[in-house]
Structures are given as structure tokens and as C-alpha cells.
Short mmCIF file of C-alpha atoms in Angstrom, two decimals:
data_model
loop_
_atom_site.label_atom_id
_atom_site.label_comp_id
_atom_site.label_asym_id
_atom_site.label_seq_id
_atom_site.Cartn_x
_atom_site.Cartn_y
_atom_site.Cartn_z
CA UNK U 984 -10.36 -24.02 83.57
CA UNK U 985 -12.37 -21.31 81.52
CA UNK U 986 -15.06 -22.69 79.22
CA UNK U 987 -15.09 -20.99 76.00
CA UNK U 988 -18.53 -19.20 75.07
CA UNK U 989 -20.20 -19.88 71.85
CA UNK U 990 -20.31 -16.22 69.79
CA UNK U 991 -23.60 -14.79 69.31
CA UNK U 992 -23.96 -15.21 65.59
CA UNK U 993 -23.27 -19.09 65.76
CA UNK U 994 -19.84 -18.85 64.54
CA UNK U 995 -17.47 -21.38 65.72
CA UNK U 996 -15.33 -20.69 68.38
CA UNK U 997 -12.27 -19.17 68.06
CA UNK U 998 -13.35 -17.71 64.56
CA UNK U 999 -12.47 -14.42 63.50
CA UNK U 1000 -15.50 -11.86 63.14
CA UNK U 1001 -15.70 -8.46 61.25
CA UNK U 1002 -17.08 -5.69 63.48
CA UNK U 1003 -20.71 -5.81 62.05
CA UNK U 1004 -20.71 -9.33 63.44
CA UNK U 1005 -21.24 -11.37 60.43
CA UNK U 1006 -19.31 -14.05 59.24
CA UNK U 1007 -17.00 -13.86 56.07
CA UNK U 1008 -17.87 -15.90 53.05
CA UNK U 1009 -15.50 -18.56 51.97
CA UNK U 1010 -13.19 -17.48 49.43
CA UNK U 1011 -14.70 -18.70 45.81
CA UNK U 1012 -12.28 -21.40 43.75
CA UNK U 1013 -9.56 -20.38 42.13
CA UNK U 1014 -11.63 -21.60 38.62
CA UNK U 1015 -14.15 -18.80 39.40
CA UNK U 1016 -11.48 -16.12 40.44
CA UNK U 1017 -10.13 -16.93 36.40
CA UNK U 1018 -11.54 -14.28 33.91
CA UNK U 1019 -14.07 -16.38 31.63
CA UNK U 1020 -12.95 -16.81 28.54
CA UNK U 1021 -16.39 -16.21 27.15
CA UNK U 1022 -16.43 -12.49 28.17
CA UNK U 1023 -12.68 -12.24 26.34
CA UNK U 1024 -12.48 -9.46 23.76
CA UNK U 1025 -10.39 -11.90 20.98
CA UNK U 1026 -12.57 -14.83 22.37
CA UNK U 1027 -14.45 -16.64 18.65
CA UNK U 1028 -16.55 -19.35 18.58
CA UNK U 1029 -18.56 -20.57 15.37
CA UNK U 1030 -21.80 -20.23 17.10
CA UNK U 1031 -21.28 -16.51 18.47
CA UNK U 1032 -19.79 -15.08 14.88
CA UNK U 1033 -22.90 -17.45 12.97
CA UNK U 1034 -25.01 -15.82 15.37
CA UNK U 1035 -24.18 -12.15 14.71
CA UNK U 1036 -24.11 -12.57 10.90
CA UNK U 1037 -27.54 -14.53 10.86
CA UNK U 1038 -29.25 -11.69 12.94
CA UNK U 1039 -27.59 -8.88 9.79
CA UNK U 1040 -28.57 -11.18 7.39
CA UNK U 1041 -32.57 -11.42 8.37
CA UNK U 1042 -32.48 -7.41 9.68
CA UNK U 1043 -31.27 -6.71 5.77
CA UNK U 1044 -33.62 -9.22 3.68
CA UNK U 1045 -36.71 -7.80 5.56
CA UNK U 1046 -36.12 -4.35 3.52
CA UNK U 1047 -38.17 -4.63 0.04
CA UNK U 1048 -35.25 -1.83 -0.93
CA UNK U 1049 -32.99 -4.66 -0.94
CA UNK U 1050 -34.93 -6.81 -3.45
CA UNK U 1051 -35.24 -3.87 -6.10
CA UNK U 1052 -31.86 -3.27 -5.72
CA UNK U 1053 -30.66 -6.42 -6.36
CA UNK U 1054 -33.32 -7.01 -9.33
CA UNK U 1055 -32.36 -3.99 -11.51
CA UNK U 1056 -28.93 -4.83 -11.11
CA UNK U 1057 -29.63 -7.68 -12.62
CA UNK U 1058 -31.63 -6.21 -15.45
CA UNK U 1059 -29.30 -3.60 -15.99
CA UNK U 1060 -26.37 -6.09 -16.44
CA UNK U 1061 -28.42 -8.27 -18.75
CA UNK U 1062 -29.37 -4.94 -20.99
CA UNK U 1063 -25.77 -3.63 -21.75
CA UNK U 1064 -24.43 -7.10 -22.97
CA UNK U 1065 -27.75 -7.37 -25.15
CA UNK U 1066 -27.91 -4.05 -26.37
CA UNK U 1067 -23.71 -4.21 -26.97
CA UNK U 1068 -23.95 -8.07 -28.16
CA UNK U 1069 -26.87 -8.23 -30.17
CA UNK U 1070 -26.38 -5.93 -33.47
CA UNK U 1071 -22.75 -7.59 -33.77
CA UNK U 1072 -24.12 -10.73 -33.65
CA UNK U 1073 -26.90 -10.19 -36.02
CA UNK U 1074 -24.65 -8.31 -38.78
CA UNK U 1075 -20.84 -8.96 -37.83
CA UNK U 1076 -18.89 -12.41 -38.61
CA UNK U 1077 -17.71 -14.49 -36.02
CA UNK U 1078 -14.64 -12.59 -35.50
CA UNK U 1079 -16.20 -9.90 -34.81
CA UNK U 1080 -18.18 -11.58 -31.79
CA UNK U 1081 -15.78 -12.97 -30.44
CA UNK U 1082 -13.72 -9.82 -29.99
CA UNK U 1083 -16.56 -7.60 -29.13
CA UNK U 1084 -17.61 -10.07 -25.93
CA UNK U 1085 -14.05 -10.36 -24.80
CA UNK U 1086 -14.12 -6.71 -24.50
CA UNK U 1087 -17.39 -6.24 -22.80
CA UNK U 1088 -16.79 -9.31 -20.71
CA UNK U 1089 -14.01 -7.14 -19.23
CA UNK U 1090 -16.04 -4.09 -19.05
CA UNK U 1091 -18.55 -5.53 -17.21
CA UNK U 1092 -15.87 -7.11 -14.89
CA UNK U 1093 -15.11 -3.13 -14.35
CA UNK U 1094 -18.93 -2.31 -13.93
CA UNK U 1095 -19.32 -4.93 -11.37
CA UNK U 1096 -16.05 -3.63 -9.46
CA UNK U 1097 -17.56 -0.45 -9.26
CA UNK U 1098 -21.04 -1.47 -7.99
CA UNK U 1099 -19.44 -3.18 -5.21
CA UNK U 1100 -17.45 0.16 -4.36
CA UNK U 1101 -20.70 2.26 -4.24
CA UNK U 1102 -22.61 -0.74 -2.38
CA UNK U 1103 -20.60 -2.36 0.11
CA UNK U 1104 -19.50 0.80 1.47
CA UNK U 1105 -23.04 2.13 2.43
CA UNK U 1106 -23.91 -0.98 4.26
CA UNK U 1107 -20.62 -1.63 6.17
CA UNK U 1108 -19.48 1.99 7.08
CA UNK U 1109 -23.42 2.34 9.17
CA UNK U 1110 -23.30 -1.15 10.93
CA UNK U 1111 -21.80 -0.48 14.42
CA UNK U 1112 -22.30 2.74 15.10
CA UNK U 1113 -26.13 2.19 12.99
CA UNK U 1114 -26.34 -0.20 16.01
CA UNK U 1115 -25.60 2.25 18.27
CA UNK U 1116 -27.66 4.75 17.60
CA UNK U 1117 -30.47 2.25 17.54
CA UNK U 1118 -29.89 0.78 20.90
CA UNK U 1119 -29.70 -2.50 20.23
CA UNK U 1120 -25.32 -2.88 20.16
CA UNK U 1121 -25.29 -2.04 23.84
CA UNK U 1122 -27.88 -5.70 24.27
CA UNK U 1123 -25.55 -7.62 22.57
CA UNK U 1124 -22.37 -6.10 24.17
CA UNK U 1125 -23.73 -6.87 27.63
CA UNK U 1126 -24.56 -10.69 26.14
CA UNK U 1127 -21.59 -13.45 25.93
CA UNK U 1128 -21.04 -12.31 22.72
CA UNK U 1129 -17.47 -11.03 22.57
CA UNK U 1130 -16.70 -8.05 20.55
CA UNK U 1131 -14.41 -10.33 18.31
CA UNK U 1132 -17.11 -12.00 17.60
CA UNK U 1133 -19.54 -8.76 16.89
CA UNK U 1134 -17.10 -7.70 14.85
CA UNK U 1135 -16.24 -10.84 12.37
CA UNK U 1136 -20.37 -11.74 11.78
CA UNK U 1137 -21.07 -7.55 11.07
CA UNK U 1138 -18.00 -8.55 8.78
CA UNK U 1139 -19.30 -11.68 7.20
CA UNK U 1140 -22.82 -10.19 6.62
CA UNK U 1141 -21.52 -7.81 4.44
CA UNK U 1142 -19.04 -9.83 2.68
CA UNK U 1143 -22.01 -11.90 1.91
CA UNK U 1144 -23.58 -8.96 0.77
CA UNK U 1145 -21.07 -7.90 -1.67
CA UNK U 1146 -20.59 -11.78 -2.73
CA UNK U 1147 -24.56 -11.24 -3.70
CA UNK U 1148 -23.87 -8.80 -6.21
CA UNK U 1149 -20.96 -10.63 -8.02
CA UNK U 1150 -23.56 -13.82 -8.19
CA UNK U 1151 -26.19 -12.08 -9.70
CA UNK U 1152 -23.82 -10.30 -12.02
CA UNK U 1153 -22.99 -13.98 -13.42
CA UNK U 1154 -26.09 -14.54 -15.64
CA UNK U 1155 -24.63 -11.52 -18.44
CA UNK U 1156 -20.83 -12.36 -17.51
CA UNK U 1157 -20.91 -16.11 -18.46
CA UNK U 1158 -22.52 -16.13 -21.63
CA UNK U 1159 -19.80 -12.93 -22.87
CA UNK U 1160 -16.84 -15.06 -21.03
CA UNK U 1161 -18.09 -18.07 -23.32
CA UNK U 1162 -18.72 -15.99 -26.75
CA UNK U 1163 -15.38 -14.37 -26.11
CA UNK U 1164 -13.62 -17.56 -25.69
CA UNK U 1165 -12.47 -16.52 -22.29
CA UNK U 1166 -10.08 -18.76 -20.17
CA UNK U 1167 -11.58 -20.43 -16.91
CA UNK U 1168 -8.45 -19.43 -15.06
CA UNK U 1169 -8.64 -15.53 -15.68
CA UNK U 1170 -12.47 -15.62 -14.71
CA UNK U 1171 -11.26 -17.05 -11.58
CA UNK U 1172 -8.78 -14.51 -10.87
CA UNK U 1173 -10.96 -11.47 -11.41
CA UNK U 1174 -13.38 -13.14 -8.94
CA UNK U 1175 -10.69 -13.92 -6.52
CA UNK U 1176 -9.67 -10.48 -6.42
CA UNK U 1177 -13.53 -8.82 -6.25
CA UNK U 1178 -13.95 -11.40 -3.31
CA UNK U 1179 -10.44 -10.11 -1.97
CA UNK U 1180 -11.36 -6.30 -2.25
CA UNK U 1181 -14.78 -6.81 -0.80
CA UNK U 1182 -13.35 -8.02 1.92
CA UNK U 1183 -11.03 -5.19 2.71
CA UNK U 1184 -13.59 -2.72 2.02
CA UNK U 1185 -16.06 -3.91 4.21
CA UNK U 1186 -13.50 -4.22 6.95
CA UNK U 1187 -12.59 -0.53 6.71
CA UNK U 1188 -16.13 0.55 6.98
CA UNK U 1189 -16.74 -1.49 9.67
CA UNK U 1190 -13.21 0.29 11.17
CA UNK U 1191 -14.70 3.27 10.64
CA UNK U 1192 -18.12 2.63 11.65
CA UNK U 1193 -16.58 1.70 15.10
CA UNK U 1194 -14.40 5.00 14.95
CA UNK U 1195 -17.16 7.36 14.11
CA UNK U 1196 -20.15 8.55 16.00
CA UNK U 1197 -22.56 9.06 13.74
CA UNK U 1198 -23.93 6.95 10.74
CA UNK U 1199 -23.63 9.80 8.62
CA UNK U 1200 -19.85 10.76 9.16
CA UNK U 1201 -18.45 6.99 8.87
CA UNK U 1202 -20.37 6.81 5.39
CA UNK U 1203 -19.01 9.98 4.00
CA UNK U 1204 -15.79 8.94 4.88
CA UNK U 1205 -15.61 5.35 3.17
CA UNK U 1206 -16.90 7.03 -0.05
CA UNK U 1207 -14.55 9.71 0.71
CA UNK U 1208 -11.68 6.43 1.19
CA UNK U 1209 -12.95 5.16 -2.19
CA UNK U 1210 -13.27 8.05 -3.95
CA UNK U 1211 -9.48 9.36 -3.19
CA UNK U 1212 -8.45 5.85 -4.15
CA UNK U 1213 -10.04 5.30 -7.28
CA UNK U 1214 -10.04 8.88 -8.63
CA UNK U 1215 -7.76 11.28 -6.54
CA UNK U 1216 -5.11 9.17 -6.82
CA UNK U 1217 -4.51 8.50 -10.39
CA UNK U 1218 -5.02 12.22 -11.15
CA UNK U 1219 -1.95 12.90 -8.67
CA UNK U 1220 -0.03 10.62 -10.55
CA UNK U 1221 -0.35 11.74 -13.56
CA UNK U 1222 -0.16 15.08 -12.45
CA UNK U 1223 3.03 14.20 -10.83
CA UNK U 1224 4.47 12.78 -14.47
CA UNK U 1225 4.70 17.09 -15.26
CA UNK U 1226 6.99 17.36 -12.44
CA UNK U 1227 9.15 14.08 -12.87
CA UNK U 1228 10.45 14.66 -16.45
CA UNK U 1229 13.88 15.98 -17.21
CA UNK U 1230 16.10 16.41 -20.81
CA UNK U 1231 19.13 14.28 -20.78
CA UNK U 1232 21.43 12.23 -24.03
CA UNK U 1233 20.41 9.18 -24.12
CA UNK U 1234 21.39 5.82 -26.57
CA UNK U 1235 18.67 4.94 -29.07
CA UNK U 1236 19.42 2.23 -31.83
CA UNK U 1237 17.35 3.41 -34.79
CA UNK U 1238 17.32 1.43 -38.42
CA UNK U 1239 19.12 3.22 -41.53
CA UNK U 1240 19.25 1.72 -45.00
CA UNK U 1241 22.69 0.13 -46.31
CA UNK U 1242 22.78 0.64 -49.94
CA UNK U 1243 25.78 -1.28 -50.19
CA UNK U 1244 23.67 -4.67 -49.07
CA UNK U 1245 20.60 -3.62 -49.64
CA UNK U 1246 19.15 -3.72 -46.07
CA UNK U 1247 18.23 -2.30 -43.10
CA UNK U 1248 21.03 -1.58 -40.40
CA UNK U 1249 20.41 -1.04 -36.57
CA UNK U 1250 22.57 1.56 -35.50
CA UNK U 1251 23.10 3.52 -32.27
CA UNK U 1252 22.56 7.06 -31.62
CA UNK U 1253 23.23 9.66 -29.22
CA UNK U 1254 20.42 12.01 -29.05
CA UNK U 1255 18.94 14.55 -26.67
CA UNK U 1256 15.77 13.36 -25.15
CA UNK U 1257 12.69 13.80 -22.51
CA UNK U 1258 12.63 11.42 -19.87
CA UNK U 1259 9.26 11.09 -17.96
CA UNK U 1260 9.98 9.12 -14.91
CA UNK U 1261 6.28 8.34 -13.95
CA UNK U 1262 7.23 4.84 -12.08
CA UNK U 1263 8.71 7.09 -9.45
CA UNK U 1264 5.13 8.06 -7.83
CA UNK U 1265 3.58 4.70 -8.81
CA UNK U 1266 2.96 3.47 -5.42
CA UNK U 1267 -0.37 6.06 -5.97
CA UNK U 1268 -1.63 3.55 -8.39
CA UNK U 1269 -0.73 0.39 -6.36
CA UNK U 1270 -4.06 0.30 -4.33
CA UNK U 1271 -6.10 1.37 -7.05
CA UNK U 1272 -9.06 -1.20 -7.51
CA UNK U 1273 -9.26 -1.16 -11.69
CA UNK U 1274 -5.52 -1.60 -11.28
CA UNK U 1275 -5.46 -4.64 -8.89
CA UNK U 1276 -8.59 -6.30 -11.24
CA UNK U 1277 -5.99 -6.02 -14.54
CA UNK U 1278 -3.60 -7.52 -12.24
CA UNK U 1279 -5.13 -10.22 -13.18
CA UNK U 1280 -5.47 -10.16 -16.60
CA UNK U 1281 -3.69 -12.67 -19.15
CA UNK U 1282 0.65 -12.22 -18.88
CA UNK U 1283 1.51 -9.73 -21.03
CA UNK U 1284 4.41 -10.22 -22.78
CA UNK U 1285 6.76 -7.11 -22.40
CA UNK U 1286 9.03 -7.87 -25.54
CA UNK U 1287 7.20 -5.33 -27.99
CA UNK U 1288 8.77 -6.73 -30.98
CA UNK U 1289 6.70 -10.50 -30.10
CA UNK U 1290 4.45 -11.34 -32.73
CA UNK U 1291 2.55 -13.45 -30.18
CA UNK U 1292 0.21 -12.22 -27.11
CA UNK U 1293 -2.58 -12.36 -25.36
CA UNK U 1294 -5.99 -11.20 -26.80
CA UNK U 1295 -6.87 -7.81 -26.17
CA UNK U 1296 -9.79 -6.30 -24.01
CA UNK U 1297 -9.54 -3.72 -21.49
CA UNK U 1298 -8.16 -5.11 -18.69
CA UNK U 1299 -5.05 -6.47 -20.43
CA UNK U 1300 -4.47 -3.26 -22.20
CA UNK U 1301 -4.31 -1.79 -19.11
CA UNK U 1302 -2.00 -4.03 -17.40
CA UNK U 1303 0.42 -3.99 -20.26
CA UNK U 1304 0.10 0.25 -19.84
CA UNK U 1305 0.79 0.09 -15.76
CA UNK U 1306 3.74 -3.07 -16.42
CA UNK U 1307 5.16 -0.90 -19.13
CA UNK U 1308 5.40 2.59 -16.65
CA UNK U 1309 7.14 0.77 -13.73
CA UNK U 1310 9.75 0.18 -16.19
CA UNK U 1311 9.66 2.83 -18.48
CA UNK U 1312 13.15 3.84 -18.19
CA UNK U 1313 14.47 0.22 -19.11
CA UNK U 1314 17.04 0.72 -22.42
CA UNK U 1315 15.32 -1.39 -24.19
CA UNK U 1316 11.79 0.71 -24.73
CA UNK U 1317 14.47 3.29 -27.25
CA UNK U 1318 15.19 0.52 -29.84
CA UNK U 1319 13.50 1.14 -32.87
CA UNK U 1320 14.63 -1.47 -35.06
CA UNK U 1321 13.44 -5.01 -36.26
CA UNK U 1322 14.92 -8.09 -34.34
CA UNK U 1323 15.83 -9.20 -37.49
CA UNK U 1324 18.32 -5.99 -38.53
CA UNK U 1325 22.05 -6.28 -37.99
CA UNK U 1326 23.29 -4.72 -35.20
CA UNK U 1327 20.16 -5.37 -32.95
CA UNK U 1328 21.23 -4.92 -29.40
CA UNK U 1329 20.10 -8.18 -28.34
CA UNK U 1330 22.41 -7.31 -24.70
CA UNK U 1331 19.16 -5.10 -23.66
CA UNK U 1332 16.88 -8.20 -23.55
CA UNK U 1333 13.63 -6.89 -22.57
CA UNK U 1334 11.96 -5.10 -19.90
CA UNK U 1335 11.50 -6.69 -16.53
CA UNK U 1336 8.10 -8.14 -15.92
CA UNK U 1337 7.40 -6.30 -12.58
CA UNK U 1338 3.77 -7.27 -10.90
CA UNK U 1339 1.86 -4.52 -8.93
CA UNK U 1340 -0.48 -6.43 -7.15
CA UNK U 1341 1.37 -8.27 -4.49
CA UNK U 1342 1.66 -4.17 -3.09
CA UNK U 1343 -1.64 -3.29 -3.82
CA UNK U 1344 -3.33 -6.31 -2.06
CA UNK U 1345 -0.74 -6.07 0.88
CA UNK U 1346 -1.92 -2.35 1.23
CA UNK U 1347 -5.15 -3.24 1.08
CA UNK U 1348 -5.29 -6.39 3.29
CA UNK U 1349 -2.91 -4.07 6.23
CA UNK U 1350 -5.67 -1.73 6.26
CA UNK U 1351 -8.60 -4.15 6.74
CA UNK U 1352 -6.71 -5.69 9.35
CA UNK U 1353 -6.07 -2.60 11.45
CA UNK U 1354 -9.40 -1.92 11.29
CA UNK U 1355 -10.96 -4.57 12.49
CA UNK U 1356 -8.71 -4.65 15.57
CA UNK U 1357 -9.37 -0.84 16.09
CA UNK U 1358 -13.19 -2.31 15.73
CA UNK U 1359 -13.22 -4.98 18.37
CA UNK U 1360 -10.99 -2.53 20.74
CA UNK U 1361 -14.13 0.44 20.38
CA UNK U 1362 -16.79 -1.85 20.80
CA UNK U 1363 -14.85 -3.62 23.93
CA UNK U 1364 -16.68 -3.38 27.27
CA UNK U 1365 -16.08 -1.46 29.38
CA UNK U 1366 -16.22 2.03 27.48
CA UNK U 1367 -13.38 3.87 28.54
CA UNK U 1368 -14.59 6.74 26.41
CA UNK U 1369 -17.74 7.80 24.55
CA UNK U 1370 -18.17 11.65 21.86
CA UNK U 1371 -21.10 13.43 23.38
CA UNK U 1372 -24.75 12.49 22.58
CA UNK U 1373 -23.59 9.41 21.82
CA UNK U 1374 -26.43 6.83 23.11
CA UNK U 1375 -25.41 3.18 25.13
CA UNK U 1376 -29.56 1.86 25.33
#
């Protein structure tokens, strides 16, 4: 009977040996074979996103710039209302006041809207690929950070810094919301809606940010996103209204006097008329920002023979404007005659009451979205792909 020899490295007998002689390691658990879930790209935990949005936070308060800017905003804000307010409130009744607040309390609602489009943009549109060029994303891409959570604290930080501006805007909006006897409830919506389109904003930029290789080229094109929103895009539509307009007989009911009774008599006509079908390219006006902010102006009532409505400022005149083109060829905008005529068509009833924002916001929100996926997926380790020059450390 054979003794079996021990092998030279010390392995057991009968074990199996690779040809440089060393032993295999055990095979690791099946728990460490898993994928962490830390290293995940969709992985979120409070601490990781607080983490990120703490760190943009202190790396934006160290800049003085960001103290000025926020102080003469404040100023500046403060000096229109006075230098609107103040001679109507030294010389005009109490009428007058009240009118002329309401109105500036909803052009200042505007201004505001517009300062966040010119900020926000600038600070979101330079955060990842800023990073980048810095050195300093490639740290925290290697840490258990996932880019998930990168992505939503770059995101908070600058909602936080739009949210900044619409605070410090509050100390010359209350006091004309309170001298123009404006409702809680509408001051709420405006701010819902500022908060809702700074959100989407900064999620584009940071979209593009990811997209983009230079600081430079992402910022360009978010003002370029803006500017095409707010500006290109109602000139195109009313452009448009040149090529949308055709001559056709239509029915109008017009008043003519009886002098038989002694009264006025609603009667239709037949007459040859211009038809401007502008609601037909007003989907360009659905994502405009002034346009969502009216959205949420008073209800306007569409009737235009009701003696009763909501005050005027700017906002609700221009909701009534955009509610009155998306139905513009509704029967009832050709009567010309009192309610109280004979022979008022009162089978028209009046024009439907058609909201624009539940588009706009939906365009809006779908395009924040998509861009804070295409975010996390650029900023996911590894890089399948990087533009030339571009720096990792």
C-alpha cells in the first residue's frame, strides 16, 4: 500500500494545484459577489444628496459676488414699488392706491420671473461640467456617492438658490399684495409656479451641463433655451396669425332699432368676414413662462357681456387675452348685442373656459425630467466616452 506524499506547498492531499504551484483562494460569499447597492447609479440616500447640496451651498456663499447680488436685488425691488407707490399715495385717493399696487404687485411678480430666468440659468448650466473642468467631480465620482445622488444635491443647491431670490423679493411684494387688496390664494399660486419653473430650469441646465463639455457652451445654450422660449416663440406665433387667416360668411347677431316698440332688436346677419385662427399654433405659447405665471391669475370670466370680474392688473389681462385666443373661433365672440335685446342667441352660451397650464407645466416638468436622467447616465462611472481635452483629475 502506497503512502500518499504531502505536496510541497502544504496543500492537502489530494488537492488540486494550478501550475505555478499556489493554492486557489476560496471563492468569496455570494453577499460579496452582489453589486453594492451603494455604488448603484439610481442608488439615494438623505445623507449622500444632503451631502452634495451642503458642499454647493458653502462653495457659493464663500463668493462676496453672491452677497452684492443678492443685496441690490433687494434694493432695486424696494426702489420701483417706492418710486411707483409713493406719489399715488401722497396725491391720489384710495382708489387710486389700491389699483396702482395691484398692478405693480403683478409687475413685480413678472420682474421676479425674469430674474430667476437670467440667474438660475448661469449657476445650474456650469455645475457639472464647472466640476469637471476643476477636477474635483472625478473625487466625488470615485467616492460612494452615486451619480443619482450628485445629480439631485447639484439640483437642490440651485433650487435653493433660485428659492433665495423669490424670498428676498418678498419685503416690496407683500406690502403691494396688502395695499392692493390681493387674495392669499393667488399669491400662493404665483409662488407655486416660480418654485415649479425654477425647478425645471435648473434641471435642464444641469442636463445640459452634463451634456456639454465646456462651461461656456452649456451656459450659452440655457440662455439660448430661455431666450427661444420667452421671446422666439411668441414672435412665431404671432407671426404665424399672418399665415392662419382666411375670408369666409359667417353669422353675426348685431342690434337694430324697432321703431314700432321702441327698442333694440338682436338680429342675425350673414356677412363676409376675416377669420384669424391664431389658437391653431398656440402650443408655441404653452411653455412660455409669463404665460404659465397668468395661469394663475384670478378666473376670468369668459362671458364678455358679465358685469362682474375679477380686478384687473397685468397678469389677469393677460390670461383673459391667451383664454380668449384658444377659443377665438367660438360663435359666441360675433354677438354684438345686449343680453337684454330680443332675439339674443342665448343657444351660443359662452366660450369654453380652456386652461393652458396643465400643457405648459407638463412640457416643462418632461423636460426637467429627461434631463436629469441624461445627467446621472453622463456622470455614471465608468466613462464609456469623453469630447477631447476634456479633463477626469
Amino acid at each position: 500500500m502506497t503512502a500518499m506524499m504531502p505536496s510541497p506547498s502544504g496543500s492537502p492531499p489530494g488537492s488540486a494545484l494550478p501550475p505555478g504551484g499556489d493554492a486557489l483562494p476560496p471563492p468569496p460569499p455570494a453577499a460579496l459577489r452582489k453589486r453594492p447597492l451603494a455604488n448603484g447609479r439610481w442608488q439615494l440616500r438623505p445623507r449622500g444628496v444632503w451631502l452634495v447640496t451642503a458642499l454647493e451651498l458653502k462653495q457659493r456663499l464663500r463668493s462676496l459676488r453672491w452677497y452684492i447680488a443678492l443685496g441690490v436685488w433687494t434694493l432695486v425691488l424696494l426702489g420701483i414699488g417706492l418710486l411707483a407707490l409713493g406719489p399715488m399715495m401722497y396725491s391720489g385717493s384710495w382708489v387710486d392706491v389700491r389699483v396702482t399696487a395691484r398692478v405693480l404687485f403683478s409687475l413685480q411678480m413678472i420682474l421676479v420671473l425674469f430674474a430667476m430666468l437670467l440667474v438660475v440659468p448661469a449657476l445650474s448650466a456650469g455645475s457639472i461640467n464647472g466640476d469637471r473642468t476643476a477636477g474635483t467631480l472625478a473625487t466625488l465620482q470615485v467616492s460612494l456617492l452615486s451619480p443619482a445622488e450628485l445629480v439631485l444635491g447639484k439640483l437642490l443647491a440651485g433650487f435653493a438658490t433660485g428659492l433665495a431670490f423669490q424670498v428676498l423679493a418678498l419685503p416690496s411684494v407683500v406690502p403691494l399684495a396688502l395695499l392692493g387688496e390681493v387674495g392669499i390664494f393667488y399669491m400662493l399660486r404665483l409662488v407655486l409656479v416660480l418654485s415649479l419653473l425654477t425647478l425645471c430650469v435648473t434641471s435642464i441646465g444641469l442636463g445640459l451641463s452634463a451634456l456639454t463639455a465646456r462651461q461656456l457652451g452649456s451656459v450659452v445654450l440655457m440662455y439660448a433655451l430661455v431666450f427661444g422660449v420667452t421671446a422666439v416663440a411668441p414672435i412665431t406665433w404671432a407671426t404665424s396669425a399672418a399665415f392662419l387667416q382666411y375670408d369666409t360668411t359667417v353669422q353675426t347677431y348685431r342690434g337694430t332699432y324697432d321703431s314700432s316698440s321702441d327698442r333694440w332688436i338682436c338680429e342675425p346677419q350673414m356677412r363676409e368676414r376675416r377669420v384669424v385662427r391664431a389658437d391653431l399654433s398656440l402650443p408655441l405659447m404653452w411653455a412660455n413662462p409669463v404665460v404659465l405665471l397668468a395661469e394663475a391669475a384670478p378666473r376670468v370670466n369668459m362671458d364678455i357681456n358679465a358685469s362682474e370680474g375679477p380686478d384687473m392688473d397685468a397678469l389677469v389681462l393677460l390670461k383673459a387675452g391667451m383664454r380668449t385666443v384658444a377659443t377665438s373661433n367660438h360663435p359666441s365672440h360675433r354677438v354684438n348685442c345686449s343680453p337684454e335685446d330680443p332675439g339674443y342667441p342665448e343657444h351660443l352660451a359662452t366660450p369654453p373656459n380652456r386652461p393652458l397650464w396643465p400643457m405648459g407645466l407638463a412640457m416643462w416638468m418632461l423636460a426637467g425630467g429627461g434631463s436629469l436622467v441624461l445627467a446621472v447616465h453622463r456622470i455614471g462611472v465608468p466613462i464609456g466616452r469623453l469630447g477631447k481635452g476634456t479633463r477626469i483629475a
